[in-house]
Coordinates of C-alpha atoms in Angstrom, one line a residue:
M1 CA 13.7 -15.6 -0.5
R2 CA 14.5 -12.2 -1.9
K3 CA 15.5 -11.9 -5.6
H4 CA 18.6 -9.8 -4.9
P5 CA 21.5 -11.0 -2.7
I6 CA 22.5 -8.0 -0.6
D7 CA 19.6 -8.1 1.8
Q8 CA 20.1 -11.6 3.1
N9 CA 22.6 -10.8 5.9
P10 CA 22.1 -7.2 6.9
S11 CA 24.8 -6.0 9.3
P12 CA 25.1 -2.9 11.5
S13 CA 28.6 -2.2 10.1
D14 CA 30.1 1.0 8.9
P15 CA 31.3 3.2 5.6
S16 CA 5.2 -22.2 -0.8
T17 CA 2.5 -23.6 -2.9
P18 CA 2.8 -25.8 -6.0
L19 CA 1.5 -23.0 -8.2
A20 CA 3.5 -21.9 -11.2
Q21 CA 5.8 -19.0 -10.1
P22 CA 5.9 -16.3 -12.7
D23 CA 9.1 -14.3 -13.0
L24 CA 8.3 -11.0 -11.3
T25 CA 11.7 -9.5 -11.5
T26 CA 12.6 -6.9 -14.0
G27 CA 14.7 -9.5 -15.8
P28 CA 18.0 -11.3 -14.9
L29 CA 21.0 -9.1 -14.4
T30 CA 23.1 -8.9 -17.5
T31 CA 26.3 -11.0 -17.6
N32 CA 28.8 -8.1 -17.3
I33 CA 31.7 -10.0 -16.0
I34 CA 33.8 -8.4 -13.3
S35 CA 37.3 -8.0 -14.7
S36 CA 40.4 -9.4 -13.0
C37 CA 42.1 -6.2 -13.8
L38 CA 41.4 -3.6 -11.1
E39 CA 41.9 -0.7 -13.4
D40 CA 39.2 -1.9 -15.7
N41 CA 36.7 -2.2 -12.8
L42 CA 37.7 1.3 -11.6
S43 CA 37.1 2.7 -15.1
L44 CA 33.7 1.1 -15.3
I45 CA 32.7 2.4 -11.9
E46 CA 33.8 5.9 -12.7
D47 CA 31.9 5.8 -16.0
S48 CA 28.7 4.5 -14.5
F49 CA 28.6 7.0 -11.7
A50 CA 30.0 10.1 -13.6
N51 CA 29.1 13.4 -11.9
C52 CA 28.0 11.6 -8.7
E53 CA 30.0 13.6 -6.2
D54 CA 28.7 11.7 -3.2
L55 CA 30.4 8.5 -4.5
K56 CA 33.5 7.7 -2.5
I57 CA 36.3 5.4 -3.8
F58 CA 39.3 4.5 -1.6
H59 CA 42.4 2.7 -2.9
W60 CA 44.2 0.2 -0.7
S61 CA 47.4 -1.9 -0.7
Y62 CA 47.9 -5.1 1.3
G63 CA 49.8 -8.4 1.4
P64 CA 53.5 -9.1 1.2
E65 CA 55.4 -5.9 0.4
L66 CA 52.0 -4.3 -0.2
E67 CA 51.9 -5.7 -3.7
Q68 CA 48.2 -6.6 -3.7
T69 CA 45.7 -3.8 -4.5
A70 CA 42.0 -3.2 -4.0
F71 CA 39.5 -0.4 -3.8
T72 CA 36.2 0.2 -1.9
V73 CA 33.3 2.1 -3.4
Y74 CA 30.1 3.4 -1.8
F75 CA 27.8 6.4 -1.5
E76 CA 28.5 8.4 1.6
T77 CA 24.9 9.6 1.6
L78 CA 23.6 6.0 2.0
V79 CA 26.0 4.3 4.4
K80 CA 26.6 4.6 8.1
T81 CA 28.5 7.6 9.4
N82 CA 31.1 5.6 11.5
H83 CA 34.4 4.8 10.0
T84 CA 34.8 1.0 10.0
N85 CA 37.3 -0.1 7.4
Y86 CA 35.6 -2.9 5.6
L87 CA 38.7 -4.1 3.8
K88 CA 40.5 -4.3 7.1
E89 CA 37.6 -6.4 8.4
T90 CA 37.8 -8.6 5.4
L91 CA 41.5 -9.3 5.7
Q92 CA 41.3 -9.7 9.5
N93 CA 39.2 -12.8 8.9
L94 CA 42.2 -14.4 7.2
V95 CA 44.8 -14.0 9.9
S96 CA 45.2 -15.5 13.3
H97 CA 46.1 -12.3 15.1
E98 CA 43.5 -9.6 16.0
I99 CA 45.7 -6.6 15.4
G100 CA 48.2 -6.2 12.6
P101 CA 48.6 -5.0 9.0
A102 CA 47.7 -8.4 7.4
M103 CA 51.0 -8.5 5.5
T104 CA 50.8 -12.2 4.9
V105 CA 47.4 -12.3 3.1
T106 CA 47.5 -12.9 -0.6
I107 CA 44.7 -12.7 -3.2
E108 CA 44.7 -16.5 -3.3
D109 CA 43.8 -16.6 0.4
V110 CA 41.0 -14.1 -0.2
I111 CA 39.5 -16.1 -3.1
L112 CA 39.9 -19.5 -1.3
F113 CA 38.2 -18.2 1.9
F114 CA 35.2 -16.4 0.4
E115 CA 34.5 -18.7 -2.5
N116 CA 34.3 -21.5 0.0
D117 CA 31.8 -19.7 2.3
G118 CA 34.2 -18.8 5.1
V119 CA 32.7 -17.4 8.2
T120 CA 33.1 -13.6 8.4
S121 CA 32.2 -10.8 10.7
P122 CA 30.5 -8.7 9.5
S123 CA 28.7 -10.9 6.9
A124 CA 29.9 -10.4 3.3
E125 CA 28.2 -11.3 0.1
I126 CA 30.0 -12.3 -3.1
I127 CA 29.1 -10.3 -6.2
E128 CA 29.2 -12.3 -9.4
N129 CA 28.8 -9.6 -12.1
F130 CA 29.1 -5.9 -12.7
D131 CA 25.4 -5.1 -12.9
Q132 CA 24.9 -6.7 -9.5
A133 CA 27.8 -4.6 -8.1
I134 CA 26.1 -1.4 -9.5
K135 CA 22.8 -2.4 -7.8
S136 CA 24.5 -3.2 -4.5
I137 CA 26.2 0.2 -4.4
L138 CA 22.8 1.9 -5.1
D139 CA 21.2 -0.2 -2.3
G140 CA 23.6 1.2 0.3
T141 CA 26.4 -1.4 0.5
V142 CA 30.1 -1.0 0.5
V143 CA 31.6 -2.9 -2.4
I144 CA 35.3 -4.0 -2.5
F145 CA 37.0 -4.9 -5.7
F146 CA 40.3 -6.9 -5.7
N147 CA 43.0 -7.1 -8.3
E148 CA 43.3 -10.5 -9.9
W149 CA 39.8 -11.6 -8.8
D150 CA 36.8 -11.6 -11.1
K151 CA 34.4 -11.2 -8.2
A152 CA 33.7 -8.5 -5.5
L153 CA 32.6 -8.4 -1.9
S154 CA 29.7 -6.3 -0.5
Y155 CA 28.9 -5.4 3.1
M156 CA 25.4 -4.0 3.9
A157 CA 25.9 -0.5 5.5
L158 CA 22.7 1.3 4.6
D159 CA 21.8 4.0 7.0
V160 CA 19.0 6.3 5.9
E161 CA 16.8 8.3 8.3
K162 CA 13.4 6.6 9.0
R163 CA 10.2 8.0 10.4
Q164 CA 9.3 6.7 13.8
A165 CA 6.1 4.7 14.1
A166 CA 3.1 6.7 15.3
E167 CA -0.7 6.5 15.2
P168 CA -2.1 6.2 11.7
I169 CA -3.1 9.7 10.4
T170 CA -5.8 8.4 8.0
E171 CA -7.1 5.7 10.4
P172 CA -7.2 7.0 13.9
S173 CA -8.2 4.4 16.6
V174 CA -10.2 4.9 19.8
Q175 CA -9.8 1.4 21.0
G176 CA -7.1 -1.0 19.8
P177 CA -3.5 -0.7 18.6
H178 CA -2.1 2.8 18.0
V179 CA 0.7 1.8 15.7
S180 CA 1.1 2.3 12.0
F181 CA 3.4 1.2 9.2
I182 CA 6.3 3.5 8.1
E183 CA 8.2 3.9 4.9
N184 CA 10.6 1.0 5.6
L185 CA 9.6 -2.3 4.0
D186 CA 11.7 -4.5 6.2
R187 CA 10.3 -2.9 9.4
N188 CA 6.7 -3.2 8.2
I189 CA 7.1 -6.9 7.4
G190 CA 8.8 -7.5 10.7
V191 CA 5.8 -6.0 12.5
I192 CA 3.4 -8.3 10.6
R193 CA 5.5 -11.4 11.4
S194 CA 5.8 -10.4 15.1
L195 CA 2.0 -10.3 15.3
L196 CA 1.2 -13.2 13.0
K197 CA 3.7 -15.9 14.0
S198 CA 2.8 -18.6 11.5
P199 CA 5.1 -20.5 9.1
K200 CA 2.2 -20.3 6.6
L201 CA 2.7 -16.6 6.3
K202 CA 4.6 -16.2 3.0
F203 CA 6.3 -13.1 1.6
E204 CA 7.7 -12.9 -1.9
F205 CA 9.9 -10.0 -3.2
F206 CA 10.8 -8.5 -6.6
S207 CA 12.3 -5.3 -7.9
A208 CA 10.3 -2.9 -10.1
G209 CA 11.5 -0.3 -12.5
E210 CA 14.7 0.2 -14.5
Q211 CA 15.6 3.4 -12.8
S212 CA 14.0 3.3 -9.3
Q213 CA 14.6 -0.4 -8.7
R214 CA 12.0 -0.2 -6.0
E215 CA 11.5 -3.3 -3.8
V216 CA 8.0 -4.7 -3.8
A217 CA 6.7 -7.4 -1.5
Y218 CA 3.5 -9.3 -1.5
G219 CA 2.3 -11.6 1.2
Y220 CA -0.4 -14.2 1.8
L221 CA -1.4 -16.9 4.3
E222 CA -1.0 -20.3 2.8
G223 CA -4.1 -22.3 3.2
A224 CA -6.3 -19.2 3.6
V225 CA -5.9 -17.6 0.2
K226 CA -7.6 -19.2 -2.8
P227 CA -4.9 -20.7 -5.1
E228 CA -6.6 -19.4 -8.3
T229 CA -6.8 -15.9 -6.8
L230 CA -3.1 -16.0 -5.9
L231 CA -2.1 -17.3 -9.4
N232 CA -4.2 -14.6 -11.0
F233 CA -2.5 -12.0 -8.8
K234 CA 1.0 -13.2 -9.8
N235 CA 0.1 -13.3 -13.4
R236 CA -1.1 -9.7 -13.4
L237 CA 2.1 -8.5 -11.6
A238 CA 4.1 -10.3 -14.1
Q239 CA 2.6 -8.1 -16.8
M240 CA 4.4 -5.1 -15.4
D241 CA 7.2 -4.5 -17.9
K242 CA 9.8 -2.1 -16.5
E243 CA 7.0 -0.1 -14.7
E244 CA 8.4 2.5 -12.3
I245 CA 6.7 1.8 -9.0
L246 CA 7.0 4.6 -6.5
E247 CA 4.0 3.8 -4.2
A248 CA 1.7 1.0 -3.4
S249 CA -1.2 2.6 -5.4
Y250 CA 0.9 2.2 -8.6
L251 CA 0.1 -1.5 -8.4
E252 CA -3.7 -1.0 -8.3
E253 CA -4.0 -0.4 -12.0
W254 CA -2.3 -3.7 -12.8
I255 CA -4.3 -5.7 -10.2
E256 CA -7.9 -4.3 -10.7
D257 CA -10.3 -5.8 -13.3
S258 CA -11.9 -2.6 -14.4
A259 CA -9.7 0.5 -14.6
Y260 CA -12.7 2.7 -15.6
S261 CA -15.0 1.7 -12.7
P262 CA -15.5 4.5 -10.1
F263 CA -15.7 1.9 -7.4
P264 CA -12.4 0.8 -5.8
Q265 CA -11.4 -2.8 -6.2
V266 CA -8.6 -2.8 -3.6
R267 CA -8.3 -1.4 -0.1
Y268 CA -5.5 0.5 1.6
T269 CA -4.4 0.5 5.2
E270 CA -1.6 1.8 7.3
R271 CA -2.6 -0.4 10.3
P272 CA -1.0 -3.7 11.1
D273 CA -4.2 -5.1 12.7
N274 CA -6.1 -4.4 9.5
T275 CA -3.4 -6.1 7.5
I276 CA -3.4 -9.2 9.7
S277 CA -7.2 -9.4 9.6
A278 CA -7.0 -9.3 5.8
L279 CA -4.4 -12.1 5.7
L280 CA -6.5 -14.3 8.0
D281 CA -9.4 -13.6 5.7
G282 CA -7.6 -15.0 2.7
K283 CA -6.5 -11.7 1.2
I284 CA -3.3 -10.8 -0.5
I285 CA -1.3 -7.8 0.6
A286 CA 1.2 -5.8 -1.4
M287 CA 3.8 -3.4 0.0
V288 CA 6.4 -1.1 -1.6
N289 CA 9.6 0.1 0.0
G290 CA 9.2 3.8 0.7
S291 CA 5.4 3.7 1.2
P292 CA 3.5 3.2 4.5
S293 CA 0.4 2.0 2.7
T294 CA -0.5 -1.6 2.3
L295 CA -2.7 -2.7 -0.6
I296 CA -5.2 -5.4 0.2
C297 CA -6.9 -7.4 -2.6
P298 CA -9.2 -8.8 -3.8
G299 CA -11.7 -6.1 -2.8
N300 CA -15.3 -6.8 -1.6
F301 CA -18.0 -4.1 -1.5
M302 CA -19.0 -4.7 2.2
E303 CA -15.4 -4.6 3.3
F304 CA -15.1 -0.9 2.5
F305 CA -17.6 -0.3 5.4
I306 CA -15.8 -2.5 8.0
T307 CA -12.9 -1.5 10.3
S308 CA -10.9 -3.5 12.6
E309 CA -12.4 -1.6 15.5
D310 CA -15.7 -3.3 14.9
Y311 CA -14.3 -6.4 16.5
Y312 CA -13.0 -4.5 19.6
Y313 CA -16.4 -3.2 20.7
R314 CA -19.5 -4.9 21.9
T315 CA -21.7 -6.5 19.3
I316 CA -24.6 -4.2 19.6
F317 CA -22.5 -1.0 19.3
S318 CA -20.5 -2.4 16.4
S319 CA -23.7 -3.4 14.5
L320 CA -25.1 0.0 15.1
I321 CA -22.0 1.7 13.7
R322 CA -22.1 -0.5 10.6
I323 CA -25.7 0.4 10.0
I324 CA -24.9 4.1 10.4
R325 CA -22.1 3.7 7.8
M326 CA -24.5 2.1 5.3
A327 CA -27.0 4.9 6.0
A328 CA -24.2 7.4 5.4
F329 CA -23.4 5.7 2.1
V330 CA -27.0 6.1 0.9
I331 CA -27.2 9.7 2.1
A332 CA -24.0 10.7 0.5
L333 CA -25.0 9.1 -2.8
M334 CA -28.7 10.0 -3.1
L335 CA -29.7 12.9 -0.8
P336 CA -29.1 15.8 -3.3
S337 CA -30.7 13.8 -6.2
T338 CA -33.7 12.9 -3.9
Y339 CA -34.2 16.6 -3.0
I340 CA -34.1 17.7 -6.6
A341 CA -36.6 15.0 -7.6
L342 CA -39.0 15.9 -4.8
S343 CA -38.8 19.6 -5.3
N344 CA -39.2 19.5 -9.1
F345 CA -41.4 16.4 -9.8
H346 CA -42.9 15.0 -6.7
S347 CA -43.8 17.9 -4.4
E348 CA -47.0 16.1 -3.4
L349 CA -44.9 13.7 -1.4
I350 CA -43.6 16.4 0.8
P351 CA -45.8 17.3 3.9
T352 CA -47.6 20.6 3.2
V353 CA -46.0 22.6 6.0
L354 CA -42.5 21.5 5.0
L355 CA -43.3 22.2 1.3
L356 CA -44.5 25.7 2.1
A357 CA -41.3 26.3 4.1
I358 CA -39.1 25.1 1.2
L359 CA -41.0 27.2 -1.3
N360 CA -40.6 30.2 1.0
T361 CA -36.8 29.7 1.2
R362 CA -36.6 29.3 -2.6
E363 CA -38.4 32.5 -3.3
G364 CA -36.1 34.8 -5.2
I365 CA -33.6 32.0 -6.1
P366 CA -32.7 32.6 -9.8
F367 CA -31.5 29.0 -10.5
P368 CA -33.3 25.7 -10.8
A369 CA -32.6 23.1 -8.1
L370 CA -30.1 21.3 -10.2
V371 CA -27.9 24.4 -10.9
E372 CA -28.2 25.4 -7.3
A373 CA -27.1 22.0 -6.1
L374 CA -24.2 21.9 -8.6
I375 CA -23.0 25.4 -7.5
M376 CA -23.0 24.4 -3.8
E377 CA -21.4 21.0 -4.5
F378 CA -18.7 22.8 -6.4
F379 CA -18.0 25.2 -3.5
F380 CA -18.0 22.3 -1.0
E381 CA -15.6 20.2 -3.0
L382 CA -13.4 23.2 -3.5
L383 CA -13.3 23.8 0.3
R384 CA -12.6 20.1 1.0
E385 CA -9.7 20.0 -1.4
A386 CA -8.3 23.3 0.0
G387 CA -8.5 21.9 3.5
V388 CA -6.5 18.8 2.5
R389 CA -3.8 20.7 0.7
L390 CA -3.3 23.5 3.3
P391 CA -0.9 22.9 6.2
R392 CA -2.6 20.9 8.9
P393 CA -2.8 23.6 11.6
I394 CA -4.7 26.0 9.4
G395 CA -6.4 23.5 7.0
S396 CA -9.3 22.6 9.2
A397 CA -9.9 26.2 10.3
V398 CA -10.0 27.5 6.8
S399 CA -12.4 24.7 5.8
I400 CA -14.8 25.5 8.6
V401 CA -14.6 29.3 8.3
G402 CA -14.9 29.1 4.5
A403 CA -17.9 26.9 4.7
L404 CA -19.7 29.2 7.1
V405 CA -18.8 32.3 5.2
I406 CA -19.7 30.9 1.8
G407 CA -22.9 29.3 3.0
Q408 CA -24.1 32.4 4.7
A409 CA -23.1 34.6 1.8
A410 CA -24.9 32.3 -0.7
I411 CA -28.1 32.4 1.3
Q412 CA -28.0 36.2 1.7
S413 CA -27.3 36.8 -1.9
Q414 CA -30.0 34.3 -2.9
I415 CA -27.7 32.1 -4.9
A416 CA -28.8 29.1 -2.9
S417 CA -31.6 28.3 -0.4
P418 CA -31.0 27.4 3.2
V419 CA -32.5 23.9 2.5
M420 CA -29.9 23.3 -0.3
V421 CA -27.1 24.4 2.0
I422 CA -28.3 21.9 4.6
V423 CA -28.6 19.1 2.0
V424 CA -25.1 19.7 0.7
A425 CA -23.7 19.9 4.2
L426 CA -25.3 16.6 5.3
T427 CA -24.1 15.0 2.1
G428 CA -20.5 16.0 2.9
I429 CA -20.7 14.9 6.5
A430 CA -22.1 11.5 5.4
S431 CA -19.2 11.0 3.0
F432 CA -16.7 11.6 5.9
A433 CA -18.3 8.7 7.8
L434 CA -17.0 6.1 5.4
P435 CA -13.8 4.3 6.6
Q436 CA -12.2 4.0 3.2
Y437 CA -11.4 7.3 1.4
N438 CA -11.4 5.7 -2.1
M439 CA -15.0 4.6 -1.6
A440 CA -15.9 8.1 -0.6
I441 CA -14.3 9.4 -3.8
A442 CA -16.5 6.9 -5.8
I443 CA -19.6 8.3 -4.1
R444 CA -18.6 11.9 -4.9
I445 CA -18.2 10.9 -8.6
M446 CA -21.6 9.0 -8.8
R447 CA -23.5 11.7 -7.1
F448 CA -23.4 14.1 -10.1
P449 CA -24.9 11.7 -12.7
L450 CA -27.7 10.9 -10.2
M451 CA -28.5 14.6 -9.8
I452 CA -28.7 15.0 -13.5
L453 CA -31.0 12.0 -13.9
A454 CA -33.2 13.3 -11.0
A455 CA -33.5 16.8 -12.6
T456 CA -34.4 15.1 -16.0
F457 CA -36.7 12.3 -15.0
G458 CA -37.5 12.8 -11.3
G459 CA -37.9 9.6 -9.2
L460 CA -37.8 7.5 -12.3
G461 CA -34.3 8.9 -13.1
I462 CA -33.1 8.0 -9.6
M463 CA -34.5 4.5 -10.0
I464 CA -32.7 4.1 -13.4
G465 CA -29.5 5.4 -11.9
F466 CA -29.7 3.0 -8.9
I467 CA -30.4 0.0 -11.2
L468 CA -27.5 0.9 -13.4
I469 CA -25.2 1.2 -10.3
Y470 CA -26.4 -2.1 -9.0
L471 CA -25.9 -3.9 -12.3
H472 CA -22.4 -2.5 -12.5
L473 CA -21.6 -3.7 -9.0
A474 CA -23.1 -7.1 -9.8
T475 CA -20.9 -7.6 -12.8
L476 CA -17.7 -6.1 -11.2
R477 CA -15.0 -8.4 -10.1
S478 CA -11.8 -8.1 -8.2
L479 CA -9.0 -10.6 -9.1
G480 CA -11.8 -12.7 -10.6
Q481 CA -13.9 -12.7 -7.4
P482 CA -17.4 -11.2 -7.4
Y483 CA -17.5 -7.7 -5.9
L484 CA -20.8 -8.3 -4.1
A485 CA -19.8 -11.8 -2.8
S486 CA -20.7 -10.9 0.8
I487 CA -24.4 -10.1 0.1
T488 CA -25.2 -11.9 -3.2
P489 CA -26.4 -14.5 -3.6
L490 CA -28.3 -14.2 -0.3
D491 CA -26.8 -16.3 2.4
I492 CA -27.7 -15.7 6.0
N493 CA -24.3 -17.1 7.2
R494 CA -22.4 -14.5 5.2
L495 CA -24.6 -11.7 6.5
R496 CA -23.5 -12.5 10.1
D497 CA -20.4 -10.5 9.5
A498 CA -21.6 -8.1 6.8
L499 CA -24.4 -5.7 7.7
I500 CA -24.2 -6.5 11.4
V501 CA -21.7 -8.1 13.7
L502 CA -22.9 -11.1 15.7
P503 CA -21.0 -12.3 18.8
R504 CA -17.8 -14.0 17.7
R505 CA -18.8 -17.4 19.1
M506 CA -21.8 -17.3 16.7
L507 CA -19.8 -16.3 13.6
L508 CA -19.4 -19.2 11.2
H509 CA -16.7 -17.2 9.2
S510 CA -14.9 -14.5 11.0
P511 CA -12.0 -12.4 9.7
R512 CA -10.1 -13.6 12.7
N513 CA -10.4 -17.3 12.2
R514 CA -12.0 -18.0 8.8
H515 CA -9.1 -20.1 7.6
L516 CA -9.3 -22.2 10.8
N517 CA -13.0 -22.9 10.3
K518 CA -12.6 -23.8 6.6
K519 CA -12.2 -27.6 7.3
T520 CA -15.0 -27.6 9.8
S521 CA -17.4 -26.0 7.3
E522 CA -16.4 -28.4 4.5
G523 CA -16.9 -31.3 6.9
K524 CA -20.5 -30.1 7.7
K525 CA -21.3 -29.8 4.0
M526 CA -20.1 -33.3 3.3
Q527 CA -22.4 -34.6 6.1

């Protein structure tokens, strides 16, 4: 259940495992007792929200001879635009007639009814202290304070514009669902629950940040997730001390094992089918209110080359696409350094006709191959960044035209050879073929040290760089789980859904039913 009380009974009204559960809240609300004196409460509200001109406070009188007083407070920029009188609705629950001024209601009737959980419409929550009242107002509720009562009532009336669900921009789909998450946490969790209807699907909530009070949720499938991984995840989130969380990526630094590794240790998605696949595979997801991205952990190296669409196509085509992605990874990482090593140190490995053609194009180039490659890579990265930041209708056009103009100008001015332009272009295209953008960023970073090693030591430098990268990946962990768990140590069963995709009936462990096959696999091992 959620840590804060106001979201339990939302109303369209007007203005778990035996693991130790770490305390993930920002701390208990302070015990600022609500005063029985209405003037004291009003003074505290006005002091807390000084200079907030969108805060509305309305004073009311009710009861015999209108002796009882109360006031309602809310932000008009957060609540619904219709004009339901919540105090009227509150008092109406205490009288037998449907229409009338509620002249017979006293504060004793209000206290007796609500403190004994009387049935109300719309649903009301009792606020126990003043800090809770402040948070409720900021969460878009209408709060009512009564004279001679040391508690308050709140009615959920949040009404903020929300983006309609559309096809994911970063993960377009040819076949499969065309829906994405939006910036509303409740709606995103509702989509997941509507597609994964299991009581074992658990969601836990907490608020992060002293100022933002951003709601964060993490979910897992009980029985599929490893208990030690879940406990490790909770312990790391518990270390966030008053951290202001504005987006799901803010959580990454607290979850990952190595903050300085260029390789990502968590994945991101905006697609519900990817999220459900991860839950079935024993992953933990984290979501932040106000962000459409879902963080998936722990990360695994091979999972950064897999998409949910791989399971929507025929086996042969899906396997071919995965092999192409792995080839794109190698090309994006090693093609420039390989060209530099061959042209500077190992020209005898190049066929004679091709070598003569390369030498002919490099004639008159004033820079060595390394400097030439660095210049072209810089121009390419500059164009890529400009295309991302420019408005979408002109971003792609500027990138294409800029690449053509700069490439042609570089060749004509003999700053770069045509072969180097082709190498850099193929490298950029290969990096676009990777499904996860954060893995493509890692390759862009690692490409430059490999180029320097290739220019210094030739093929030996590439081998040294490759060994260092592999050693780093072999020692890297995500939430305590090995980063290369899918491919090392070598296990044929695990490769059935890694480098290639076998027919689903032949998969021993599939992202769609791995948790269902766990007991079967354990039974076979015991036999």
